[in-house]
């Protein structure tokens, strides 16, 4: 297959003891949900895919994204976007600058500004460019983080317990927003969570670890 | 093979030392000195001397293009050590030190170890006006100078007292001892091996010995105990009545001035007859302070500068040494508002204009006239100073 | 960084056993040690070295632990925290001068209450400064070590989950102080052990504070070593080297003793914990600790005030509380000299601190990128230059430097400073650097920023404040260096610290005031900037205001 994210015979172990094994293809616009209680190494899997696995873990297997083997590529050349449960907006940059950080380089300043304004507009945050991220509400931060990630034009999307910090009302809203946009851009999505409702809402295959 | 070795040996042989300047060819010296930097290592604990040295720096820069850097020492021995270390490390051409304010034991040690450049002093142009007959500038603590250091100031022991608390002067060391018994805690002297501190010990010895002539000879083990016994008896009696009961001593002579100003001390000593007047002018001493000397006179000596053998700026150093002996510098040094040091020059050898520089000086309220300063007692042989200093350390310097 | 230390120790070891070929003396022989043990002052000098070191360390630790136990999280504690930077930045020499000017019989405290309360119209003949037992010197060390230990304790508290432990023990009926000591102290102590050892080694071998406040009949061993090392008589040099080795052994012995004390305290402490007493004297103990802490802070701050007054004083006789007149004269007179020394100080400190910062960031970033871990042993290695007494290896290093022709001057002085500055900069920056949320790095990399891009565009800007603080720490440490500057600089490198200590022997309080104040300023201004610059740069970024 060409498009999509493939985990081929991925096994992660620590000190010789295997933690998890996954072999799965995620097609464009599909969601794979990895579930399991905390401590089974769900986040370790994501670290392997982003290329930031701590050296005390050993990993085998391959990761392919859109037909390229990215198993050994440097983190910044993998084109894998990630969202954590915390928004992790850069606190020293304004909302606009955070988005500019994500936006692919190229284009004139005017064009870049227009794209950022458009992205903010898309999530209902028009005119927020100069705001300090620390002054935003939780939902607003989550939306900025999402758009920052999408502006970097990733080819795949990883979600690490992405909605667990949001209260119930916001949660469904943000979740729909994320999945809608992933589907619209035909991105393969890998979500790790321990929340059954998130897994259901994702609507894709569910793999449970740690049994 | 042998040829190669010979070449190698030639390469490894030390380079011939750069030719030293010849002090007799003064024009060549001044020409070479221009643009040189002279690191003068001199005690830096007194702001008045620091200011004077800075002034000397300005003047030699102006007249000769010599840059003078004052390396402020807490102890002249540091500079001696430095030259020694450099010799050990074969730093023979451009050592860190170009000139040292020196005399006594440090001079004897450096001369003995061939660490000094010279002879040069008596070839300097300004030597002509130096009072080498009347003042002890050709021997330094009985060690012949032989041109290895040039004099720039005369010093003599004077006692400094605050007349507000201690109106009368004392005539002898015995009288001083009696006075401390009546006024405990009001006198101290700098801690040996400080220069002034050991001078005080020698002053005691010179004054209480019936015949101090024995001190001109090097110490001998045969007589040492007998000669110094009265000194230790004197100090045993004096110490309990010293400031802080002799458990602590001021570090230096200048450190005693604030103690007088605060009223902690009524009496101290100084090696500079004009220093008290200078300190009054700088509001470091109250205006009621005066000085006195003992009936039999007090110890005096000259301050010198010497040039290490490995100075890279010998010409510049000689220019500074010569300037220090100039009437201009000597008159300034004697000004109580500046330093209040005694001059090494012979007034009769000066031109009228130069002599007028000295005549115009107001020596200050607390300074004794040359006549009042009286007899200058000769310094004992430096071996006495070393031995007495060491013994003092053992007896009083490690008091429990 | 261990290179110079080892080389210096080697340069001390040889002459200590009578081997100084350059001076025509070859060994091995035990004569230097024989001479050393013949010196009548030795038992006392050793005792002083050990007693001032142990007492200063134990008392500072006690004060800091009790204050933290009794007051952390309260208003007085926050006030002390805010005073930390200024207290830390006052160099040891300036603090020592300030203390001497405060508590001497003719000092400011005595002037303030005389003759009214005391009836003194002349200072009493009391041995306070330079007292035979070194108590004033010990006090001078304590007032400087308390803020240092408090700083590292605060850093350790962050990782000890102290607040919840105290809440739980209070819920179990323990007093605040007893609860803290029983639950938090063991964890905190494990963290701050290396710096405590540094304080102990430093206090035992300090030279500048000892010269200013310490006794002289005889002086502590470290001062006597420096005296021997600068004696024109070469044999004294050998004796000095032997003394330096003895000093090293004393420090090692004291460290072992301290370690044994730790073990004993552990046993006793466990019994105390099991006994379950809830702490009846908590309130009064906490009050006393706060009093002592406040007094030590005041001693430094008032010391700076009295330095300031002296620097502007005209005639100031005893027992006047203030000078007859205030004048610019002292500043006019010493200003040019201090400016020159300030230039030298700033140049050396600037380059050294910057080099240390770059090396530190390089190390920490490499650790992050390549997933390296610095082991506990590595940490001790970092502390080693601070644990070896300066008097034990600097004279040897000086001889070696001369030997290889790396003569005097700024370069070698800077290198010597770096040995002492780097550990402090590293220790100051390591925790905040490592505490940075690495997910920020993952996010930035996922947004296609290269590793250098992450470092320059995200990590360093976010860490601006700790980085500037580490730089300020480096500057302050360099500004305060006395012995390395004096010995390695061969007297040609005149910094504010060497000039100020040189003035100590002359006793000119006005000059000392000017130099001490300049010295304090040179260390304080960078700390102020480290607070001010991030506050201005990030004035619109709430997320970084308390970072």
PDB file of N, CA, C and O in Angstrom, chain B residues 39 45 47 51 71-72 74 77-78 81-82 84-85 88 95-96 185-186 191 244 247 252 254-255 258 262-264 266 283 397-400, chain C residues 22 41 44 105-106 111 122-123 125-126 216-218 229-230 232 234 315 318 333-334 402 407-408 490-492 499 505-509:
ATOM      1  N   UNK B  39      56.411  46.654  35.496  1.00  0.00           N
ATOM      2  CA  UNK B  39      55.562  46.158  36.582  1.00  0.00           C
ATOM      3  C   UNK B  39      56.304  46.322  37.899  1.00  0.00           C
ATOM      4  O   UNK B  39      57.253  45.609  38.183  1.00  0.00           O
ATOM      5  N   UNK B  45      49.081  48.194  50.573  1.00  0.00           N
ATOM      6  CA  UNK B  45      48.130  48.367  51.663  1.00  0.00           C
ATOM      7  C   UNK B  45      47.890  49.813  52.064  1.00  0.00           C
ATOM      8  O   UNK B  45      47.047  50.081  52.911  1.00  0.00           O
ATOM      9  N   UNK B  47      46.888  53.606  50.838  1.00  0.00           N
ATOM     10  CA  UNK B  47      46.389  54.343  49.690  1.00  0.00           C
ATOM     11  C   UNK B  47      47.282  55.531  49.356  1.00  0.00           C
ATOM     12  O   UNK B  47      47.369  55.929  48.201  1.00  0.00           O
ATOM     13  N   UNK B  51      48.743  56.125  45.728  1.00  0.00           N
ATOM     14  CA  UNK B  51      48.538  57.362  44.967  1.00  0.00           C
ATOM     15  C   UNK B  51      49.866  57.922  44.469  1.00  0.00           C
ATOM     16  O   UNK B  51      49.975  58.416  43.345  1.00  0.00           O
ATOM     17  N   UNK B  71      51.889  46.673  40.832  1.00  0.00           N
ATOM     18  CA  UNK B  71      51.375  45.380  41.276  1.00  0.00           C
ATOM     19  C   UNK B  71      51.329  45.434  42.797  1.00  0.00           C
ATOM     20  O   UNK B  71      52.364  45.512  43.457  1.00  0.00           O
ATOM     21  N   UNK B  72      50.112  45.427  43.352  1.00  0.00           N
ATOM     22  CA  UNK B  72      49.970  45.692  44.784  1.00  0.00           C
ATOM     23  C   UNK B  72      50.169  44.412  45.582  1.00  0.00           C
ATOM     24  O   UNK B  72      49.431  43.453  45.445  1.00  0.00           O
ATOM     25  N   UNK B  74      50.677  42.254  49.269  1.00  0.00           N
ATOM     26  CA  UNK B  74      50.434  42.320  50.702  1.00  0.00           C
ATOM     27  C   UNK B  74      51.744  42.075  51.427  1.00  0.00           C
ATOM     28  O   UNK B  74      51.910  42.460  52.571  1.00  0.00           O
ATOM     29  N   UNK B  77      57.685  39.631  50.174  1.00  0.00           N
ATOM     30  CA  UNK B  77      58.231  38.284  49.960  1.00  0.00           C
ATOM     31  C   UNK B  77      57.529  37.582  48.801  1.00  0.00           C
ATOM     32  O   UNK B  77      58.131  36.748  48.124  1.00  0.00           O
ATOM     33  N   UNK B  78      56.254  37.928  48.542  1.00  0.00           N
ATOM     34  CA  UNK B  78      55.550  37.324  47.403  1.00  0.00           C
ATOM     35  C   UNK B  78      56.323  37.552  46.115  1.00  0.00           C
ATOM     36  O   UNK B  78      56.427  36.660  45.271  1.00  0.00           O
ATOM     37  N   UNK B  81      59.441  35.394  45.938  1.00  0.00           N
ATOM     38  CA  UNK B  81      59.045  34.031  45.577  1.00  0.00           C
ATOM     39  C   UNK B  81      58.800  33.903  44.091  1.00  0.00           C
ATOM     40  O   UNK B  81      59.183  32.935  43.452  1.00  0.00           O
ATOM     41  N   UNK B  82      58.133  34.913  43.577  1.00  0.00           N
ATOM     42  CA  UNK B  82      57.772  34.893  42.167  1.00  0.00           C
ATOM     43  C   UNK B  82      59.031  34.780  41.290  1.00  0.00           C
ATOM     44  O   UNK B  82      59.102  33.963  40.382  1.00  0.00           O
ATOM     45  N   UNK B  84      61.927  33.732  42.178  1.00  0.00           N
ATOM     46  CA  UNK B  84      62.518  32.408  42.427  1.00  0.00           C
ATOM     47  C   UNK B  84      61.844  31.343  41.579  1.00  0.00           C
ATOM     48  O   UNK B  84      62.513  30.542  40.920  1.00  0.00           O
ATOM     49  N   UNK B  85      60.514  31.343  41.582  1.00  0.00           N
ATOM     50  CA  UNK B  85      59.780  30.336  40.810  1.00  0.00           C
ATOM     51  C   UNK B  85      60.122  30.474  39.343  1.00  0.00           C
ATOM     52  O   UNK B  85      60.266  29.477  38.634  1.00  0.00           O
ATOM     53  N   UNK B  88      63.373  28.914  38.633  1.00  0.00           N
ATOM     54  CA  UNK B  88      63.227  27.456  38.593  1.00  0.00           C
ATOM     55  C   UNK B  88      62.629  27.011  37.282  1.00  0.00           C
ATOM     56  O   UNK B  88      62.969  25.967  36.743  1.00  0.00           O
ATOM     57  N   UNK B  95      60.377  38.073  32.920  1.00  0.00           N
ATOM     58  CA  UNK B  95      59.639  37.693  34.118  1.00  0.00           C
ATOM     59  C   UNK B  95      58.487  38.647  34.376  1.00  0.00           C
ATOM     60  O   UNK B  95      58.351  39.680  33.712  1.00  0.00           O
ATOM     61  N   UNK B  96      57.661  38.282  35.354  1.00  0.00           N
ATOM     62  CA  UNK B  96      56.470  39.069  35.645  1.00  0.00           C
ATOM     63  C   UNK B  96      56.808  40.377  36.343  1.00  0.00           C
ATOM     64  O   UNK B  96      56.023  41.299  36.349  1.00  0.00           O
ATOM     65  N   UNK B 185      46.451  47.694  77.484  1.00  0.00           N
ATOM     66  CA  UNK B 185      45.582  47.614  76.304  1.00  0.00           C
ATOM     67  C   UNK B 185      45.664  48.803  75.378  1.00  0.00           C
ATOM     68  O   UNK B 185      44.880  48.895  74.441  1.00  0.00           O
ATOM     69  N   UNK B 186      46.596  49.725  75.644  1.00  0.00           N
ATOM     70  CA  UNK B 186      46.618  50.957  74.844  1.00  0.00           C
ATOM     71  C   UNK B 186      47.806  51.047  73.903  1.00  0.00           C
ATOM     72  O   UNK B 186      48.044  52.086  73.302  1.00  0.00           O
ATOM     73  N   UNK B 191      52.164  42.686  63.784  1.00  0.00           N
ATOM     74  CA  UNK B 191      52.607  41.323  64.050  1.00  0.00           C
ATOM     75  C   UNK B 191      53.808  40.937  63.192  1.00  0.00           C
ATOM     76  O   UNK B 191      53.727  40.938  61.962  1.00  0.00           O
ATOM     77  N   UNK B 244      44.479  43.847  73.282  1.00  0.00           N
ATOM     78  CA  UNK B 244      43.968  42.474  73.182  1.00  0.00           C
ATOM     79  C   UNK B 244      44.871  41.478  73.915  1.00  0.00           C
ATOM     80  O   UNK B 244      44.946  40.307  73.512  1.00  0.00           O
ATOM     81  N   UNK B 247      46.837  38.775  72.116  1.00  0.00           N
ATOM     82  CA  UNK B 247      46.258  37.612  71.445  1.00  0.00           C
ATOM     83  C   UNK B 247      45.992  37.909  69.979  1.00  0.00           C
ATOM     84  O   UNK B 247      45.719  37.009  69.194  1.00  0.00           O
ATOM     85  N   UNK B 252      49.609  45.582  60.066  1.00  0.00           N
ATOM     86  CA  UNK B 252      50.655  46.466  59.549  1.00  0.00           C
ATOM     87  C   UNK B 252      50.659  47.771  60.337  1.00  0.00           C
ATOM     88  O   UNK B 252      49.791  47.999  61.188  1.00  0.00           O
ATOM     89  N   UNK B 254      50.044  50.831  59.101  1.00  0.00           N
ATOM     90  CA  UNK B 254      48.905  51.697  58.774  1.00  0.00           C
ATOM     91  C   UNK B 254      47.626  51.191  59.426  1.00  0.00           C
ATOM     92  O   UNK B 254      46.716  51.973  59.676  1.00  0.00           O
ATOM     93  N   UNK B 255      47.551  49.894  59.691  1.00  0.00           N
ATOM     94  CA  UNK B 255      46.348  49.361  60.323  1.00  0.00           C
ATOM     95  C   UNK B 255      46.207  49.889  61.752  1.00  0.00           C
ATOM     96  O   UNK B 255      45.136  49.753  62.354  1.00  0.00           O
ATOM     97  N   UNK B 258      43.743  53.630  62.231  1.00  0.00           N
ATOM     98  CA  UNK B 258      42.327  53.635  62.607  1.00  0.00           C
ATOM     99  C   UNK B 258      42.121  53.278  64.083  1.00  0.00           C
ATOM    100  O   UNK B 258      41.165  53.766  64.699  1.00  0.00           O
ATOM    101  N   UNK B 262      40.040  55.596  66.581  1.00  0.00           N
ATOM    102  CA  UNK B 262      38.884  55.121  67.345  1.00  0.00           C
ATOM    103  C   UNK B 262      39.106  55.196  68.841  1.00  0.00           C
ATOM    104  O   UNK B 262      38.190  54.926  69.616  1.00  0.00           O
ATOM    105  N   UNK B 263      40.348  55.496  69.255  1.00  0.00           N
ATOM    106  CA  UNK B 263      40.628  55.517  70.676  1.00  0.00           C
ATOM    107  C   UNK B 263      40.949  54.157  71.254  1.00  0.00           C
ATOM    108  O   UNK B 263      40.969  53.985  72.468  1.00  0.00           O
ATOM    109  N   UNK B 264      41.188  53.145  70.398  1.00  0.00           N
ATOM    110  CA  UNK B 264      41.580  51.846  70.941  1.00  0.00           C
ATOM    111  C   UNK B 264      43.030  51.877  71.412  1.00  0.00           C
ATOM    112  O   UNK B 264      43.388  51.240  72.390  1.00  0.00           O
ATOM    113  N   UNK B 266      46.500  54.378  72.285  1.00  0.00           N
ATOM    114  CA  UNK B 266      47.015  55.724  72.517  1.00  0.00           C
ATOM    115  C   UNK B 266      48.384  55.888  71.894  1.00  0.00           C
ATOM    116  O   UNK B 266      48.847  57.006  71.650  1.00  0.00           O
ATOM    117  N   UNK B 283      42.325  63.035  57.527  1.00  0.00           N
ATOM    118  CA  UNK B 283      41.329  62.751  58.567  1.00  0.00           C
ATOM    119  C   UNK B 283      41.313  61.275  58.965  1.00  0.00           C
ATOM    120  O   UNK B 283      40.298  60.738  59.354  1.00  0.00           O
ATOM    121  N   UNK B 397      53.709  34.189  68.621  1.00  0.00           N
ATOM    122  CA  UNK B 397      52.876  34.099  67.417  1.00  0.00           C
ATOM    123  C   UNK B 397      51.939  32.917  67.429  1.00  0.00           C
ATOM    124  O   UNK B 397      51.051  32.816  66.599  1.00  0.00           O
ATOM    125  N   UNK B 398      52.180  31.978  68.348  1.00  0.00           N
ATOM    126  CA  UNK B 398      51.280  30.829  68.424  1.00  0.00           C
ATOM    127  C   UNK B 398      50.722  30.741  69.849  1.00  0.00           C
ATOM    128  O   UNK B 398      50.530  29.658  70.377  1.00  0.00           O
ATOM    129  N   UNK B 399      50.475  31.910  70.425  1.00  0.00           N
ATOM    130  CA  UNK B 399      50.006  31.966  71.816  1.00  0.00           C
ATOM    131  C   UNK B 399      48.740  31.148  71.986  1.00  0.00           C
ATOM    132  O   UNK B 399      47.891  31.121  71.119  1.00  0.00           O
ATOM    133  N   UNK B 400      48.634  30.488  73.079  1.00  0.00           N
ATOM    134  CA  UNK B 400      47.451  29.658  73.296  1.00  0.00           C
ATOM    135  C   UNK B 400      46.326  30.480  73.893  1.00  0.00           C
ATOM    136  O   UNK B 400      46.522  31.424  74.588  1.00  0.00           O
TER     137      UNK B 400
ATOM    138  N   UNK C  22      63.980  21.834  40.214  1.00  0.00           N
ATOM    139  CA  UNK C  22      64.244  23.146  39.637  1.00  0.00           C
ATOM    140  C   UNK C  22      65.031  24.013  40.600  1.00  0.00           C
ATOM    141  O   UNK C  22      65.784  24.899  40.201  1.00  0.00           O
ATOM    142  N   UNK C  41      53.019  26.160  66.072  1.00  0.00           N
ATOM    143  CA  UNK C  41      51.611  26.541  65.906  1.00  0.00           C
ATOM    144  C   UNK C  41      50.758  25.465  65.272  1.00  0.00           C
ATOM    145  O   UNK C  41      49.543  25.628  65.146  1.00  0.00           O
ATOM    146  N   UNK C  44      47.414  23.937  66.889  1.00  0.00           N
ATOM    147  CA  UNK C  44      46.364  24.940  66.957  1.00  0.00           C
ATOM    148  C   UNK C  44      45.823  25.269  65.558  1.00  0.00           C
ATOM    149  O   UNK C  44      44.617  25.420  65.370  1.00  0.00           O
ATOM    150  N   UNK C 105      34.943  45.835  68.416  1.00  0.00           N
ATOM    151  CA  UNK C 105      34.659  46.704  69.556  1.00  0.00           C
ATOM    152  C   UNK C 105      34.392  48.152  69.133  1.00  0.00           C
ATOM    153  O   UNK C 105      33.623  48.858  69.762  1.00  0.00           O
ATOM    154  N   UNK C 106      35.037  48.568  68.036  1.00  0.00           N
ATOM    155  CA  UNK C 106      34.776  49.921  67.543  1.00  0.00           C
ATOM    156  C   UNK C 106      33.811  49.892  66.374  1.00  0.00           C
ATOM    157  O   UNK C 106      33.710  50.850  65.620  1.00  0.00           O
ATOM    158  N   UNK C 111      29.021  51.346  68.205  1.00  0.00           N
ATOM    159  CA  UNK C 111      28.815  52.796  68.106  1.00  0.00           C
ATOM    160  C   UNK C 111      27.356  53.173  68.312  1.00  0.00           C
ATOM    161  O   UNK C 111      27.046  54.201  68.926  1.00  0.00           O
ATOM    162  N   UNK C 122      35.304  55.015  74.731  1.00  0.00           N
ATOM    163  CA  UNK C 122      36.348  54.444  73.885  1.00  0.00           C
ATOM    164  C   UNK C 122      35.975  52.981  73.706  1.00  0.00           C
ATOM    165  O   UNK C 122      35.336  52.395  74.564  1.00  0.00           O
ATOM    166  N   UNK C 123      36.379  52.381  72.608  1.00  0.00           N
ATOM    167  CA  UNK C 123      36.001  50.986  72.384  1.00  0.00           C
ATOM    168  C   UNK C 123      36.612  50.104  73.481  1.00  0.00           C
ATOM    169  O   UNK C 123      37.741  50.346  73.904  1.00  0.00           O
ATOM    170  N   UNK C 125      38.484  46.955  75.194  1.00  0.00           N
ATOM    171  CA  UNK C 125      39.600  46.147  74.693  1.00  0.00           C
ATOM    172  C   UNK C 125      39.188  44.679  74.669  1.00  0.00           C
ATOM    173  O   UNK C 125      39.619  43.879  75.488  1.00  0.00           O
ATOM    174  N   UNK C 126      38.298  44.351  73.735  1.00  0.00           N
ATOM    175  CA  UNK C 126      37.778  42.983  73.648  1.00  0.00           C
ATOM    176  C   UNK C 126      38.252  42.332  72.361  1.00  0.00           C
ATOM    177  O   UNK C 126      38.268  42.964  71.300  1.00  0.00           O
ATOM    178  N   UNK C 216      45.405  35.147  64.186  1.00  0.00           N
ATOM    179  CA  UNK C 216      46.713  35.191  63.551  1.00  0.00           C
ATOM    180  C   UNK C 216      47.804  34.651  64.462  1.00  0.00           C
ATOM    181  O   UNK C 216      48.981  34.711  64.135  1.00  0.00           O
ATOM    182  N   UNK C 217      47.424  34.173  65.632  1.00  0.00           N
ATOM    183  CA  UNK C 217      48.438  33.721  66.587  1.00  0.00           C
ATOM    184  C   UNK C 217      48.148  32.316  67.072  1.00  0.00           C
ATOM    185  O   UNK C 217      47.828  32.153  68.223  1.00  0.00           O
ATOM    186  N   UNK C 218      48.260  31.290  66.317  1.00  0.00           N
ATOM    187  CA  UNK C 218      48.605  31.237  64.897  1.00  0.00           C
ATOM    188  C   UNK C 218      47.358  31.343  64.032  1.00  0.00           C
ATOM    189  O   UNK C 218      46.242  31.256  64.547  1.00  0.00           O
ATOM    190  N   UNK C 229      54.154  29.405  51.374  1.00  0.00           N
ATOM    191  CA  UNK C 229      54.349  29.349  49.927  1.00  0.00           C
ATOM    192  C   UNK C 229      54.938  30.639  49.393  1.00  0.00           C
ATOM    193  O   UNK C 229      55.514  30.669  48.316  1.00  0.00           O
ATOM    194  N   UNK C 230      54.742  31.739  50.108  1.00  0.00           N
ATOM    195  CA  UNK C 230      55.257  32.998  49.598  1.00  0.00           C
ATOM    196  C   UNK C 230      56.494  33.444  50.369  1.00  0.00           C
ATOM    197  O   UNK C 230      56.905  34.594  50.262  1.00  0.00           O
ATOM    198  N   UNK C 232      60.401  33.834  50.959  1.00  0.00           N
ATOM    199  CA  UNK C 232      61.554  33.804  50.049  1.00  0.00           C
ATOM    200  C   UNK C 232      62.441  32.580  50.275  1.00  0.00           C
ATOM    201  O   UNK C 232      63.137  32.141  49.368  1.00  0.00           O
ATOM    202  N   UNK C 234      63.351  28.974  50.245  1.00  0.00           N
ATOM    203  CA  UNK C 234      62.785  27.845  49.507  1.00  0.00           C
ATOM    204  C   UNK C 234      62.348  26.695  50.392  1.00  0.00           C
ATOM    205  O   UNK C 234      61.364  26.019  50.106  1.00  0.00           O
ATOM    206  N   UNK C 315      35.735  62.249  58.641  1.00  0.00           N
ATOM    207  CA  UNK C 315      36.215  61.803  59.943  1.00  0.00           C
ATOM    208  C   UNK C 315      35.062  61.145  60.703  1.00  0.00           C
ATOM    209  O   UNK C 315      33.953  61.665  60.752  1.00  0.00           O
ATOM    210  N   UNK C 318      35.013  57.397  67.281  1.00  0.00           N
ATOM    211  CA  UNK C 318      34.208  56.604  68.209  1.00  0.00           C
ATOM    212  C   UNK C 318      33.737  57.535  69.323  1.00  0.00           C
ATOM    213  O   UNK C 318      34.513  58.389  69.752  1.00  0.00           O
ATOM    214  N   UNK C 333      38.925  59.389  45.147  1.00  0.00           N
ATOM    215  CA  UNK C 333      40.291  58.926  45.315  1.00  0.00           C
ATOM    216  C   UNK C 333      40.463  57.495  44.814  1.00  0.00           C
ATOM    217  O   UNK C 333      41.417  57.188  44.121  1.00  0.00           O
ATOM    218  N   UNK C 334      39.520  56.627  45.177  1.00  0.00           N
ATOM    219  CA  UNK C 334      39.694  55.212  44.816  1.00  0.00           C
ATOM    220  C   UNK C 334      38.924  54.834  43.567  1.00  0.00           C
ATOM    221  O   UNK C 334      39.123  53.760  43.023  1.00  0.00           O
ATOM    222  N   UNK C 402      54.130  27.649  35.298  1.00  0.00           N
ATOM    223  CA  UNK C 402      55.390  28.323  35.025  1.00  0.00           C
ATOM    224  C   UNK C 402      56.294  27.401  34.235  1.00  0.00           C
ATOM    225  O   UNK C 402      56.965  27.806  33.291  1.00  0.00           O
ATOM    226  N   UNK C 407      52.800  31.462  31.100  1.00  0.00           N
ATOM    227  CA  UNK C 407      53.153  32.393  32.170  1.00  0.00           C
ATOM    228  C   UNK C 407      51.913  33.051  32.750  1.00  0.00           C
ATOM    229  O   UNK C 407      50.802  32.612  32.522  1.00  0.00           O
ATOM    230  N   UNK C 408      52.163  34.064  33.492  1.00  0.00           N
ATOM    231  CA  UNK C 408      51.096  34.764  34.172  1.00  0.00           C
ATOM    232  C   UNK C 408      50.189  35.434  33.164  1.00  0.00           C
ATOM    233  O   UNK C 408      50.458  35.441  31.980  1.00  0.00           O
ATOM    234  N   UNK C 490      49.955  35.655  39.345  1.00  0.00           N
ATOM    235  CA  UNK C 490      51.267  36.165  39.697  1.00  0.00           C
ATOM    236  C   UNK C 490      51.232  37.625  40.135  1.00  0.00           C
ATOM    237  O   UNK C 490      52.208  38.344  39.988  1.00  0.00           O
ATOM    238  N   UNK C 491      50.088  38.082  40.649  1.00  0.00           N
ATOM    239  CA  UNK C 491      50.017  39.455  41.125  1.00  0.00           C
ATOM    240  C   UNK C 491      49.768  40.458  40.019  1.00  0.00           C
ATOM    241  O   UNK C 491      49.461  41.605  40.273  1.00  0.00           O
ATOM    242  N   UNK C 492      49.892  40.015  38.744  1.00  0.00           N
ATOM    243  CA  UNK C 492      49.707  40.984  37.666  1.00  0.00           C
ATOM    244  C   UNK C 492      48.242  41.185  37.358  1.00  0.00           C
ATOM    245  O   UNK C 492      47.857  42.143  36.717  1.00  0.00           O
ATOM    246  N   UNK C 499      42.369  43.182  45.102  1.00  0.00           N
ATOM    247  CA  UNK C 499      42.662  44.528  45.586  1.00  0.00           C
ATOM    248  C   UNK C 499      42.061  44.737  46.972  1.00  0.00           C
ATOM    249  O   UNK C 499      42.693  45.305  47.856  1.00  0.00           O
ATOM    250  N   UNK C 505      45.231  44.369  55.026  1.00  0.00           N
ATOM    251  CA  UNK C 505      46.369  44.517  55.925  1.00  0.00           C
ATOM    252  C   UNK C 505      46.611  45.973  56.273  1.00  0.00           C
ATOM    253  O   UNK C 505      47.209  46.273  57.299  1.00  0.00           O
ATOM    254  N   UNK C 506      46.166  46.895  55.415  1.00  0.00           N
ATOM    255  CA  UNK C 506      46.393  48.308  55.682  1.00  0.00           C
ATOM    256  C   UNK C 506      45.349  48.912  56.605  1.00  0.00           C
ATOM    257  O   UNK C 506      45.574  49.971  57.189  1.00  0.00           O
ATOM    258  N   UNK C 507      44.202  48.251  56.706  1.00  0.00           N
ATOM    259  CA  UNK C 507      43.188  48.717  57.640  1.00  0.00           C
ATOM    260  C   UNK C 507      42.518  50.034  57.277  1.00  0.00           C
ATOM    261  O   UNK C 507      41.883  50.661  58.118  1.00  0.00           O
ATOM    262  N   UNK C 508      42.650  50.484  56.029  1.00  0.00           N
ATOM    263  CA  UNK C 508      41.999  51.732  55.619  1.00  0.00           C
ATOM    264  C   UNK C 508      40.528  51.443  55.334  1.00  0.00           C
ATOM    265  O   UNK C 508      40.178  50.957  54.268  1.00  0.00           O
ATOM    266  N   UNK C 509      39.662  51.762  56.313  1.00  0.00           N
ATOM    267  CA  UNK C 509      38.274  51.345  56.201  1.00  0.00           C
ATOM    268  C   UNK C 509      37.547  52.040  55.061  1.00  0.00           C
ATOM    269  O   UNK C 509      36.602  51.499  54.502  1.00  0.00           O
TER     270      UNK C 509
END
